[in-house]
Coordinates of C-alpha atoms and ligand atoms in Angstrom, one line a residue:
X3 CA 6.6 -1.2 61.7
X4 CA 5.2 2.3 61.3
X5 CA 7.6 2.8 58.4
X6 CA 6.4 -0.4 56.8
X7 CA 2.8 0.6 57.1
X8 CA 3.5 4.0 55.8
X9 CA 5.5 2.7 52.9
X10 CA 2.8 0.2 52.1
X11 CA 0.1 2.7 52.1
X12 CA 2.0 5.2 50.0
X13 CA 2.9 2.5 47.5
X14 CA -0.8 1.6 47.4
X15 CA -1.8 5.2 47.0
X16 CA 0.9 5.6 44.3
X17 CA -0.4 2.5 42.4
X18 CA -4.0 3.8 42.6
X19 CA -2.9 7.2 41.5
X20 CA -0.8 5.9 38.7
X21 CA -3.7 3.7 37.4
X22 CA -6.0 6.7 37.6
X23 CA -3.4 8.9 35.8
X24 CA -2.9 6.3 33.2
X25 CA -6.7 6.0 32.6
X26 CA -6.9 9.8 32.3
X27 CA -4.0 9.8 30.0
X28 CA -5.6 7.1 27.8
X29 CA -8.8 9.2 27.5
X30 CA -6.6 12.2 26.8
X31 CA -4.6 10.3 24.2
X32 CA -7.8 9.2 22.5
X33 CA -8.7 6.1 20.4
X34 CA -6.4 5.3 17.6
X35 CA -7.7 4.2 14.3
X36 CA -6.0 3.7 11.0
X37 CA -7.5 3.1 7.6
X38 CA -6.3 3.0 4.1
X39 CA -7.9 4.1 0.8
X40 CA -7.2 2.2 -2.3
X41 CA -8.6 2.3 -5.8
X42 CA -8.0 3.5 -9.3
X43 CA -7.4 7.2 -10.0
X44 CA -10.4 9.6 -10.0
X45 CA -12.7 7.3 -8.1
X46 CA -13.3 9.9 -5.5
X47 CA -11.0 8.8 -2.7
X48 CA -9.6 12.3 -1.8
X49 CA -13.0 13.9 -1.8
X50 CA -14.4 11.1 0.4
X51 CA -11.6 11.6 3.0
X52 CA -12.0 15.4 3.0
X53 CA -15.8 15.0 3.4
X54 CA -15.2 12.5 6.2
X55 CA -13.0 14.8 8.3
X56 CA -14.6 18.1 7.3
X57 CA -11.3 19.4 6.1
X58 CA -9.3 19.8 3.0
X59 CA -6.8 17.3 4.2
X60 CA -5.9 15.4 1.0
X61 CA -5.1 17.6 -1.9
X62 CA -6.5 16.5 -5.3
X63 CA -4.1 15.4 -7.9
X64 CA -2.3 18.2 -9.7
X65 CA -4.0 20.7 -7.4
X66 CA -2.3 24.1 -7.3
X67 CA -0.8 25.4 -4.0
X68 CA -1.0 21.9 -2.6
X69 CA 2.6 21.9 -1.5
X70 CA 1.7 23.3 2.0
X71 CA -0.1 20.1 2.9
X72 CA 2.4 17.5 1.6
X73 CA 1.8 14.2 3.2
X74 CA 4.4 11.9 4.8
X75 CA 5.5 9.2 2.4
X76 CA 5.8 5.9 4.3
X77 CA 7.0 3.8 1.4
X78 CA 7.2 4.0 -2.3
X79 CA 8.2 1.9 -5.3
X80 CA 9.4 3.6 -8.4
X81 CA 9.7 1.8 -11.6
X82 CA 11.0 4.3 -14.1
X83 CA 12.0 7.2 -12.0
X84 CA 8.7 9.0 -12.3
X85 CA 8.5 10.1 -8.6
X86 CA 5.3 9.0 -7.1
X87 CA 6.1 10.1 -3.6
X88 CA 2.8 12.0 -3.6
X89 CA 4.5 15.3 -3.3
X90 CA 5.4 15.3 -7.0
X91 CA 2.6 13.0 -8.1
X92 CA -0.1 15.3 -6.8
X93 CA 1.6 18.7 -6.9
X94 CA 2.0 19.4 -10.6
X95 CA 1.4 17.9 -14.0
X96 CA 4.5 17.2 -15.9
X97 CA 3.7 16.4 -19.5
X98 CA 7.3 15.1 -20.0
X99 CA 6.8 12.3 -17.5
X100 CA 3.2 11.1 -18.3
X101 CA 4.5 8.2 -20.3
X102 CA 6.5 6.9 -17.4
X103 CA 5.0 4.3 -15.0
X104 CA 4.4 5.9 -11.7
X105 CA 4.9 2.9 -9.4
X106 CA 3.1 3.4 -6.1
X107 CA 3.5 5.3 -2.8
X108 CA 1.9 4.9 0.6
X109 CA 1.3 8.3 2.1
X110 CA 0.1 9.2 5.6
X111 CA -2.3 11.9 6.9
X112 CA -3.0 12.3 10.6
X113 CA -5.9 14.1 12.1
X114 CA -7.5 14.4 15.5
X115 CA -11.3 14.3 15.6
X116 CA -13.2 15.3 18.8
X117 CA -16.7 14.0 19.5
X118 CA -18.9 16.9 20.4
X119 CA -21.1 14.8 22.7
X120 CA -18.5 13.5 25.1
X121 CA -15.3 15.3 24.0
X122 CA -13.7 11.9 23.3
X123 CA -10.8 12.0 20.8
X124 CA -10.3 9.9 17.8
X125 CA -6.7 9.9 16.5
X126 CA -7.2 9.1 12.9
X127 CA -4.5 8.0 10.6
X128 CA -5.4 7.8 6.9
X129 CA -3.2 6.1 4.3
X130 CA -3.5 7.0 0.7
X131 CA -2.0 4.9 -2.2
X132 CA -1.2 7.3 -5.1
X133 CA -0.2 5.5 -8.2
X134 CA -2.3 2.4 -7.5
X135 CA -3.7 0.9 -10.7
X136 CA -1.8 3.4 -12.9
X137 CA 0.9 1.0 -14.0
X138 CA 0.9 -1.5 -16.9
X139 CA 1.8 -4.2 -14.4
X140 CA 0.2 -3.5 -11.1
X141 CA 2.0 -6.4 -9.4
X142 CA 4.3 -3.7 -7.8
X143 CA 1.2 -2.2 -6.1
X144 CA 0.2 -5.4 -4.4
X145 CA 3.7 -6.1 -3.4
X146 CA 4.3 -2.7 -1.9
X147 CA 1.1 -2.7 0.1
X148 CA 1.6 -6.3 1.2
X149 CA 5.1 -5.5 2.3
X150 CA 4.0 -2.5 4.2
X151 CA 1.3 -4.3 6.1
X152 CA 3.6 -7.2 6.8
X153 CA 6.2 -4.8 8.1
X154 CA 3.7 -3.4 10.6
X155 CA 2.7 -6.9 11.7
X156 CA 6.4 -7.8 12.0
X157 CA 7.0 -4.8 14.3
X158 CA 4.2 -5.9 16.6
X159 CA 5.4 -9.5 16.6
X160 CA 8.9 -8.4 17.4
X161 CA 7.6 -6.2 20.2
X162 CA 5.6 -9.1 21.6
X163 CA 8.5 -11.4 21.8
X164 CA 10.8 -8.9 23.5
X165 CA 11.3 -9.4 27.3
X166 CA 11.8 -5.7 27.9
X167 CA 9.0 -3.8 26.2
X168 CA 9.6 -0.5 24.5
X169 CA 7.2 1.9 26.3
X170 CA 7.2 4.2 23.2
X171 CA 6.2 1.4 20.9
X172 CA 3.6 2.5 18.4
X173 CA 1.1 0.1 16.8
X174 CA 0.9 1.1 13.2
X175 CA -1.3 -1.7 11.9
X176 CA -4.1 -0.8 9.5
X177 CA -7.6 -1.6 10.7
X178 CA -9.5 -1.2 7.5
X179 CA -9.0 -0.8 3.8
X180 CA -11.7 1.1 1.8
X181 CA -11.5 -0.2 -1.7
X182 CA -13.0 2.2 -4.2
X183 CA -14.5 0.2 -7.1
X184 CA -14.4 2.0 -10.4
X185 CA -18.0 3.0 -11.2
X186 CA -18.2 1.3 -14.5
X187 CA -21.6 -0.3 -13.8
X188 CA -20.3 -3.7 -15.2
X189 CA -19.2 -5.4 -12.0
X190 CA -15.7 -6.0 -10.8
X191 CA -12.6 -5.6 -13.0
X192 CA -9.7 -8.0 -12.8
X193 CA -7.7 -5.4 -10.9
X194 CA -10.5 -5.1 -8.3
X195 CA -10.8 -8.8 -7.8
X196 CA -7.0 -9.3 -7.5
X197 CA -6.5 -6.4 -5.2
X198 CA -9.3 -7.2 -2.8
X199 CA -8.4 -10.8 -2.7
X200 CA -4.8 -10.2 -2.0
X201 CA -5.3 -7.4 0.6
X202 CA -8.1 -9.4 2.4
X203 CA -5.3 -11.6 3.8
X204 CA -4.0 -8.7 5.9
X205 CA -6.8 -6.1 6.0
X206 CA -10.5 -5.7 6.6
X207 CA -11.4 -4.8 3.1
X208 CA -14.6 -2.8 2.7
X209 CA -15.7 -2.4 -1.0
X210 CA -17.1 1.1 -1.9
X211 CA -18.7 2.5 -5.0
X212 CA -17.5 6.1 -5.3
X213 CA -19.3 8.8 -7.3
X214 CA -22.5 7.0 -6.9
X215 CA -24.5 9.9 -8.3
X216 CA -23.4 8.8 -11.8
X217 CA -26.0 6.0 -11.6
X218 CA -29.8 6.0 -11.8
X219 CA -31.4 4.0 -8.9
X220 CA -32.0 1.0 -11.1
X221 CA -28.4 1.1 -12.5
X222 CA -27.0 1.3 -9.0
X223 CA -29.1 -1.6 -7.9
X224 CA -27.9 -3.7 -10.8
X225 CA -24.3 -2.7 -10.3
X226 CA -24.4 -3.6 -6.6
X227 CA -25.9 -7.0 -7.5
X228 CA -23.1 -7.7 -10.0
X229 CA -20.5 -6.7 -7.4
X230 CA -22.0 -9.0 -4.7
X231 CA -22.2 -11.9 -7.2
X232 CA -18.6 -11.3 -8.3
X233 CA -17.4 -11.2 -4.7
X234 CA -19.1 -14.6 -4.1
X235 CA -17.9 -16.0 -7.4
X236 CA -14.3 -15.1 -6.9
X237 CA -14.4 -15.9 -3.2
X238 CA -13.2 -12.6 -2.0
X239 CA -13.1 -12.5 1.8
X240 CA -14.3 -8.9 2.3
X241 CA -15.4 -7.5 5.7
X242 CA -18.8 -9.0 6.6
X243 CA -21.5 -7.5 8.8
X244 CA -22.2 -10.8 10.7
X245 CA -24.2 -11.4 13.8
X246 CA -24.9 -14.1 16.3
X247 CA -28.6 -14.8 16.8
X248 CA -27.9 -16.3 20.3
X249 CA -25.4 -13.8 21.6
X250 CA -26.1 -10.4 20.0
X251 CA -29.0 -8.1 21.1
X252 CA -31.9 -7.5 18.8
X253 CA -30.7 -4.0 17.8
X254 CA -27.2 -5.3 16.7
X255 CA -28.8 -8.1 14.7
X256 CA -31.1 -5.7 13.0
X257 CA -28.4 -3.2 12.3
X258 CA -26.0 -5.8 10.9
X259 CA -28.7 -7.4 8.8
X260 CA -29.4 -4.0 7.2
X261 CA -25.7 -3.2 6.7
X262 CA -25.2 -6.6 5.1
X263 CA -28.1 -6.1 2.8
X264 CA -26.9 -2.7 1.4
X265 CA -23.3 -3.7 0.8
X266 CA -21.3 -2.4 -1.1
X267 CA -21.7 1.1 0.2
X268 CA -22.4 3.6 -2.6
X269 CA -21.2 7.1 -1.6
X270 CA -21.6 10.6 -3.0
X271 CA -18.9 12.9 -1.5
X272 CA -18.3 16.6 -1.7
X273 CA -16.4 19.3 0.0
X274 CA -18.8 22.0 -1.3
X275 CA -21.4 23.8 0.9
X276 CA -24.8 23.7 -0.7
X277 CA -28.1 25.1 0.6
X278 CA -31.0 22.6 0.5
X279 CA -34.4 23.6 1.9
X280 CA -32.7 26.6 3.6
X281 CA -30.2 24.4 5.4
X282 CA -26.4 24.5 4.6
X283 CA -24.9 21.1 4.1
X284 CA -22.2 19.3 2.1
X285 CA -23.5 18.5 -1.3
X286 CA -23.2 18.7 -5.1
X287 CA -24.9 21.2 -7.3
X288 CA -26.1 20.1 -10.7
X289 CA -27.9 22.2 -13.4
X290 CA -31.1 20.4 -12.4
X291 CA -30.8 20.5 -8.6
X292 CA -28.6 19.7 -5.6
X293 CA -27.7 16.5 -3.7
X294 CA -27.1 16.3 0.0
X295 CA -24.3 13.8 0.6
X296 CA -25.9 12.9 4.0
X297 CA -29.2 12.0 2.3
X298 CA -29.6 8.2 2.7
X299 CA -31.9 8.0 -0.3
X300 CA -29.0 8.9 -2.6
X301 CA -25.8 8.3 -0.7
X302 CA -24.5 5.8 1.9
X303 CA -22.0 8.4 3.1
X304 CA -23.5 9.0 6.5
X305 CA -24.0 5.3 7.1
X306 CA -20.4 4.5 6.2
X307 CA -19.1 7.3 8.3
X308 CA -20.9 6.0 11.4
X309 CA -19.9 2.4 10.7
X310 CA -16.2 3.3 10.2
X311 CA -15.8 5.9 13.0
X312 CA -18.4 4.6 15.4
X313 CA -20.4 1.4 15.6
X314 CA -17.9 -1.0 14.0
X315 CA -14.6 0.8 14.8
X316 CA -13.8 -1.6 17.7
X317 CA -14.9 -4.6 15.7
X318 CA -12.5 -3.7 12.9
X319 CA -9.7 -3.2 15.4
X320 CA -10.5 -6.5 17.2
X321 CA -10.6 -8.4 13.9
X322 CA -7.2 -6.9 12.9
X323 CA -5.6 -8.0 16.1
X324 CA -7.5 -11.3 16.9
X325 CA -7.8 -12.7 13.4
X326 CA -5.7 -11.1 10.7
X327 CA -2.6 -10.5 12.8
X328 CA -3.0 -13.8 14.6
X329 CA -3.1 -15.7 11.3
X330 CA -0.1 -13.8 10.1
X331 CA 1.7 -14.5 13.3
X332 CA 1.0 -18.2 13.3
X333 CA 2.1 -18.4 9.7
X334 CA 5.3 -16.4 10.3
X335 CA 6.4 -18.4 13.3
X336 CA 5.5 -21.7 11.6
X337 CA 7.6 -20.7 8.6
X338 CA 10.6 -19.7 10.9
X339 CA 10.2 -23.0 12.7
X340 CA 9.9 -25.2 9.6
X341 CA 12.8 -23.5 7.9
X342 CA 14.9 -24.4 10.9
X343 CA 13.7 -27.9 11.0
X344 CA 13.9 -28.5 7.3
X345 CA 10.1 -28.8 6.9
X346 CA 8.9 -27.0 3.8
X347 CA 7.2 -23.7 4.7
X348 CA 3.5 -23.1 4.0
X349 CA 4.1 -19.5 3.0
X350 CA 3.4 -18.9 -0.6
X351 CA 5.9 -16.0 -0.9
X352 CA 9.2 -17.3 0.6
X353 CA 11.3 -14.8 2.5
X354 CA 14.7 -14.4 0.8
X355 CA 16.8 -16.5 3.1
X356 CA 16.3 -17.7 6.5
X357 CA 17.8 -21.1 6.3
X358 CA 20.9 -20.1 8.2
X359 CA 19.5 -18.7 11.4
X360 CA 22.8 -19.1 13.2
X361 CA 24.6 -17.0 10.7
X362 CA 22.0 -14.3 10.8
X363 CA 22.0 -14.0 14.5
X364 CA 25.8 -14.1 14.6
X365 CA 25.8 -11.1 12.2
X366 CA 23.6 -9.3 14.7
X367 CA 26.1 -10.0 17.5
X368 CA 23.9 -12.8 19.0
X369 CA 25.7 -16.1 18.8
X370 CA 23.3 -19.0 19.3
X371 CA 25.1 -22.3 19.0
X372 CA 23.6 -25.5 17.6
X373 CA 22.1 -26.3 21.0
X374 CA 20.5 -22.8 21.2
X375 CA 19.2 -23.3 17.7
X376 CA 17.5 -26.5 18.8
X377 CA 16.0 -24.7 21.8
X378 CA 14.8 -21.9 19.6
X379 CA 13.2 -24.3 17.3
X380 CA 11.4 -25.9 20.3
X381 CA 10.5 -22.6 21.8
X382 CA 9.1 -21.3 18.5
X383 CA 7.0 -24.4 18.3
X384 CA 5.7 -23.9 21.8
X385 CA 5.4 -20.2 21.4
X386 CA 1.9 -20.3 20.0
X387 CA 0.6 -21.3 23.4
X388 CA 3.0 -19.2 25.4
X389 CA 3.7 -15.9 23.8
X390 CA 0.6 -13.8 23.6
X391 CA 0.1 -10.2 22.9
X392 CA -0.1 -7.7 25.7
X393 CA -2.7 -5.0 26.3
X394 CA -0.2 -2.3 25.6
X395 CA 0.1 -3.4 22.0
X396 CA -3.5 -3.8 21.2
X397 CA -5.2 -0.8 22.8
X398 CA -8.4 -2.7 23.3
X399 CA -9.1 -4.0 26.8
X400 CA -8.0 -7.6 27.6
X401 CA -11.6 -8.5 28.2
X402 CA -12.7 -7.7 24.6
X403 CA -11.5 -10.9 23.1
X404 CA -13.1 -11.3 19.7
X405 CA -16.8 -12.0 19.8
X406 CA -18.5 -14.5 17.6
X407 CA -20.0 -11.6 15.6
X408 CA -16.7 -11.2 13.9
X409 CA -16.1 -13.0 10.7
X410 CA -14.2 -16.3 10.7
X411 CA -15.0 -16.6 14.4
X412 CA -14.5 -20.3 14.3
X413 CA -10.8 -19.9 13.8
X414 CA -10.2 -17.5 16.7
X415 CA -7.8 -18.7 19.3
X416 CA -8.9 -19.6 22.8
X417 CA -9.0 -16.6 25.1
X418 CA -6.2 -16.4 27.6
X419 CA -6.4 -14.7 31.0
X420 CA -4.9 -11.2 31.0
X421 CA -1.9 -12.1 33.2
X422 CA -0.9 -14.8 30.7
X423 CA -0.7 -12.2 27.9
X424 CA 2.2 -10.5 29.5
X425 CA 5.5 -11.9 28.2
X426 CA 7.5 -10.2 30.9
X427 CA 5.5 -11.7 33.7
X428 CA 5.8 -15.1 32.2
X429 CA 9.6 -14.7 32.0
X430 CA 9.9 -13.9 35.7
X431 CA 7.2 -16.3 37.0
X432 CA 8.7 -18.9 39.4
X433 CA 6.2 -21.5 38.2
X434 CA 7.7 -21.7 34.8
X435 CA 10.6 -24.1 34.6
X436 CA 14.1 -22.8 34.1
X437 CA 14.5 -24.4 30.6
X438 CA 11.3 -22.9 29.3
X439 CA 12.4 -19.5 30.6
X440 CA 15.7 -19.7 28.8
X441 CA 13.8 -20.9 25.7
X442 CA 11.6 -17.8 25.9
X443 CA 14.6 -15.6 26.4
X444 CA 16.3 -16.9 23.3
X445 CA 13.0 -16.6 21.4
X446 CA 12.5 -13.0 22.5
X447 CA 16.1 -12.2 21.6
X448 CA 16.2 -13.9 18.3
X449 CA 12.8 -13.4 16.7
X450 CA 13.1 -9.5 16.4
X451 CA 16.5 -9.9 14.7
X452 CA 15.2 -12.6 12.4
X453 CA 12.3 -10.4 11.4
X454 CA 14.6 -7.4 11.0
X455 CA 16.9 -9.4 8.9
X456 CA 14.1 -10.7 6.7
X457 CA 12.8 -7.1 6.1
X458 CA 16.3 -6.0 5.2
X459 CA 16.8 -9.0 2.9
X460 CA 13.5 -8.5 1.2
X461 CA 14.3 -4.8 0.6
X462 CA 17.7 -5.8 -0.7
X463 CA 16.1 -8.3 -3.0
X464 CA 13.8 -5.7 -4.3
X465 CA 16.7 -3.3 -4.9
X466 CA 18.6 -6.1 -6.6
X467 CA 15.7 -6.8 -8.9
X468 CA 15.4 -3.1 -9.7
X469 CA 19.2 -3.0 -10.4
X470 CA 19.0 -6.1 -12.6
X471 CA 16.1 -4.6 -14.5
X472 CA 17.9 -1.3 -15.0
X473 CA 21.1 -3.2 -16.1
X474 CA 19.0 -5.2 -18.6
X475 CA 17.4 -2.1 -19.9
X476 CA 20.7 -0.3 -20.2
X477 CA 22.3 -3.2 -22.1
X478 CA 19.3 -3.3 -24.5
X479 CA 19.6 0.5 -25.0
X480 CA 23.4 0.1 -25.6
X481 CA 22.7 -2.7 -28.1
X482 CA 20.2 -0.5 -29.9
X483 CA 22.6 2.4 -30.0
X484 CA 25.4 0.2 -31.3
X485 CA 23.0 -1.0 -34.1
X486 CA 22.2 2.5 -34.9
X487 CA 25.9 3.5 -35.0
X488 CA 26.6 0.6 -37.4
X489 CA 23.8 1.7 -39.6
X490 CA 25.0 5.2 -39.6
X491 CA 28.5 4.1 -40.5
X492 CA 27.2 2.0 -43.4
X493 CA 25.2 5.0 -44.5
X494 CA 28.2 7.2 -44.3
X495 CA 30.2 4.7 -46.4
X496 CA 27.4 4.6 -48.9
X497 CA 27.2 8.4 -49.1
X498 CA 31.0 8.6 -49.5
X499 CA 30.9 6.1 -52.3
X500 CA 28.0 8.0 -53.9
X501 CA 30.0 11.2 -53.6
X502 CA 33.0 9.5 -55.2
X503 CA 30.9 8.2 -58.0
X504 CA 29.4 11.7 -58.3
X505 CA 32.8 13.2 -58.6
X506 CA 33.8 10.7 -61.3
X507 CA 30.7 11.5 -63.2
X508 CA 31.5 15.2 -62.8
X509 CA 35.0 14.4 -64.2
X510 CA 33.5 12.6 -67.2
X511 CA 31.1 15.4 -67.8
X512 CA 33.9 18.0 -67.8
X513 CA 35.8 15.8 -70.2
X514 CA 32.8 15.8 -72.5
X515 CA 32.7 19.5 -72.0
X516 CA 36.3 19.9 -73.1
X517 CA 35.7 17.8 -76.2
X518 CA 32.7 19.9 -76.9
X519 CA 34.9 23.0 -76.6
X520 CA 37.4 21.5 -78.8
X521 CA 34.6 20.8 -81.3
X522 CA 33.5 24.3 -80.9
X523 CA 37.0 25.4 -81.2
X524 CA 37.3 23.3 -84.3
X525 CA 34.0 24.8 -85.6
X526 CA 35.3 28.2 -84.8
X527 CA 38.5 27.4 -86.5
X528 CA 36.7 26.0 -89.4
X529 CA 34.5 29.0 -89.4
X530 CA 37.6 31.2 -89.2
X531 CA 39.3 29.1 -91.9
X532 CA 36.2 29.4 -94.1
X533 CA 35.9 33.1 -93.4
X534 CA 39.6 33.6 -93.9
X535 CA 39.6 31.7 -97.2
X536 CA 36.5 33.7 -98.3
X537 CA 38.4 36.8 -97.4
X538 CA 41.5 35.5 -99.3
X539 CA 39.3 34.7 -102.4
X540 CA 37.9 38.2 -102.4
X541 CA 41.3 39.6 -102.2
Ligands
LIG13 N1 -20.1 13.3 -9.4 C1 -19.3 13.1 -8.5 N2 -18.0 13.5 -8.6 C2 -17.1 13.2 -7.6 C3 -17.5 12.6 -6.4 N3 -16.5 12.5 -5.6 C4 -15.5 13.1 -6.2 N4 -15.8 13.5 -7.4 C5 -15.0 14.3 -8.4 O1 -14.2 13.3 -9.1 C6 -13.0 13.9 -9.4 C7 -11.9 13.0 -8.8 O2 -12.1 13.0 -7.4 P1 -10.9 12.7 -6.4 O3 -11.4 12.7 -5.0 O4 -9.7 13.6 -6.7 O5 -10.5 11.2 -6.8 P2 -9.3 10.3 -6.3 O6 -9.7 8.9 -6.3 O7 -8.7 10.9 -5.1 O8 -8.3 10.6 -7.5 P3 -6.7 10.4 -7.6 O9 -6.1 11.4 -6.7 O10 -6.3 10.6 -9.0 O11 -6.4 9.0 -7.2 C8 -13.0 15.3 -8.8 O12 -13.3 16.2 -9.8 C9 -14.1 15.2 -7.8 O13 -14.7 16.5 -7.6 C10 -18.9 12.2 -6.3 O14 -19.3 11.5 -5.3 N5 -19.7 12.4 -7.4

């Protein structure tokens, strides 16, 4: 009895301590936030990032001595062998490769920011997209970014469906995408429209006007109006600063109203220290004066910084998890289900081949028979109501289910109590019927492999396409070379003929010469005869 009480109390104490330790560890680990910058070259992305983190984190293109801070390349797509893996794209200028299309790379920078007021940490991951917009056909850019984002979503989906979770699993989803609009003053270009539209499916896209100091106030106002009307005209679902009159407090409503009214943010960025009114700040010096990047009258930099890393950080994370990922997950599972049931998928971009699920799983040493296939189909159908993400995946608390202030709030799923989020507890719960449990097990075993296979197949397809393109290019080059060789042969023949003719002509000429000599000789002879006869006569 004593032992029981003791063991009970120590277990309790242990549980309490471990919870406390976990909480301390979470605070120690800090909040994680990931954003991506995207936009044409020279729009001020690197300078913006460096100003944001107060460090020279991202080297400028072709910057000397940048090799020390080479970023990690997460993925890249190379069209013509012009390496764009950031290291070479940024490090040096190679005039011999400027004509080559760069493709696109996704590179990663990590930095830890500490809030001076409460020592809380922000683990910031920034993704850059060197090469974006520099290709003749920028389809590869959309594809590469979409593939990358889908891969991150797939990893979370696979983790969610696993019975035994990976304690080291890292959620690498991107919470926001800052899209730098080229400061033309004329509104959105086709590339801007297409990119923002496509990426909004997966990311919270925040449009930004970089290098805003290149406009006068009236030009900037007009440019903003044009962008806003283009966003509405082309129906681009960018991130919205929405509010709920009934639920939100007055301050939040006022703040969001203001933020919505000034969109898109127009920023001036700089890494230089300038002294304005005796105070050192970050700014830009011009022949006629200086600009403080934190001055709200000329730059939305400070505002954007506080929105991104402060006031709306959690909202961006919630939206990513509760809406963007959720939509993707539903679509993904529906497509897997419909492919198995023969119902045409709603996905616009079909995965390479998922029709033979049994073959796929067999190759992964899982052998579901037809019966299992059927069960999987059923479980996938029912999974939308059963398999829900756990807190460990989304590092927001379970209670922070998306609020109606978030965009597209009407399509949010119903909130589920925290215990129901945990796939493991569902699997072991005695209240769930045996059949459902086995369905879940099959689901959790199969889905990760299906997703893995899809990723591999998609990569393989991409390589195949690249190979086909190279083969086509090679055969074209070979044909061109053959044509050139035939031409050269013909030319050689012609030259030989000409040479022959030339020789013949030379021969004729020499004949004429010989006749001429003979003539001369005759003349000489005649002359000699004449002279001889004259001499004879005199004699
Ligand atoms: N006037 C002005 N110039 C800026 C501003 N921000 C950056 N620049 C300058 O614009 C040039 C390009 O800036 P980057 O930050 O390298 O632009 P980027 O978009 O990272 O360019 P890529 O690396 O080529 O994609 C640099 O000379 C910067 O100093 C700004 O707000 N105003």
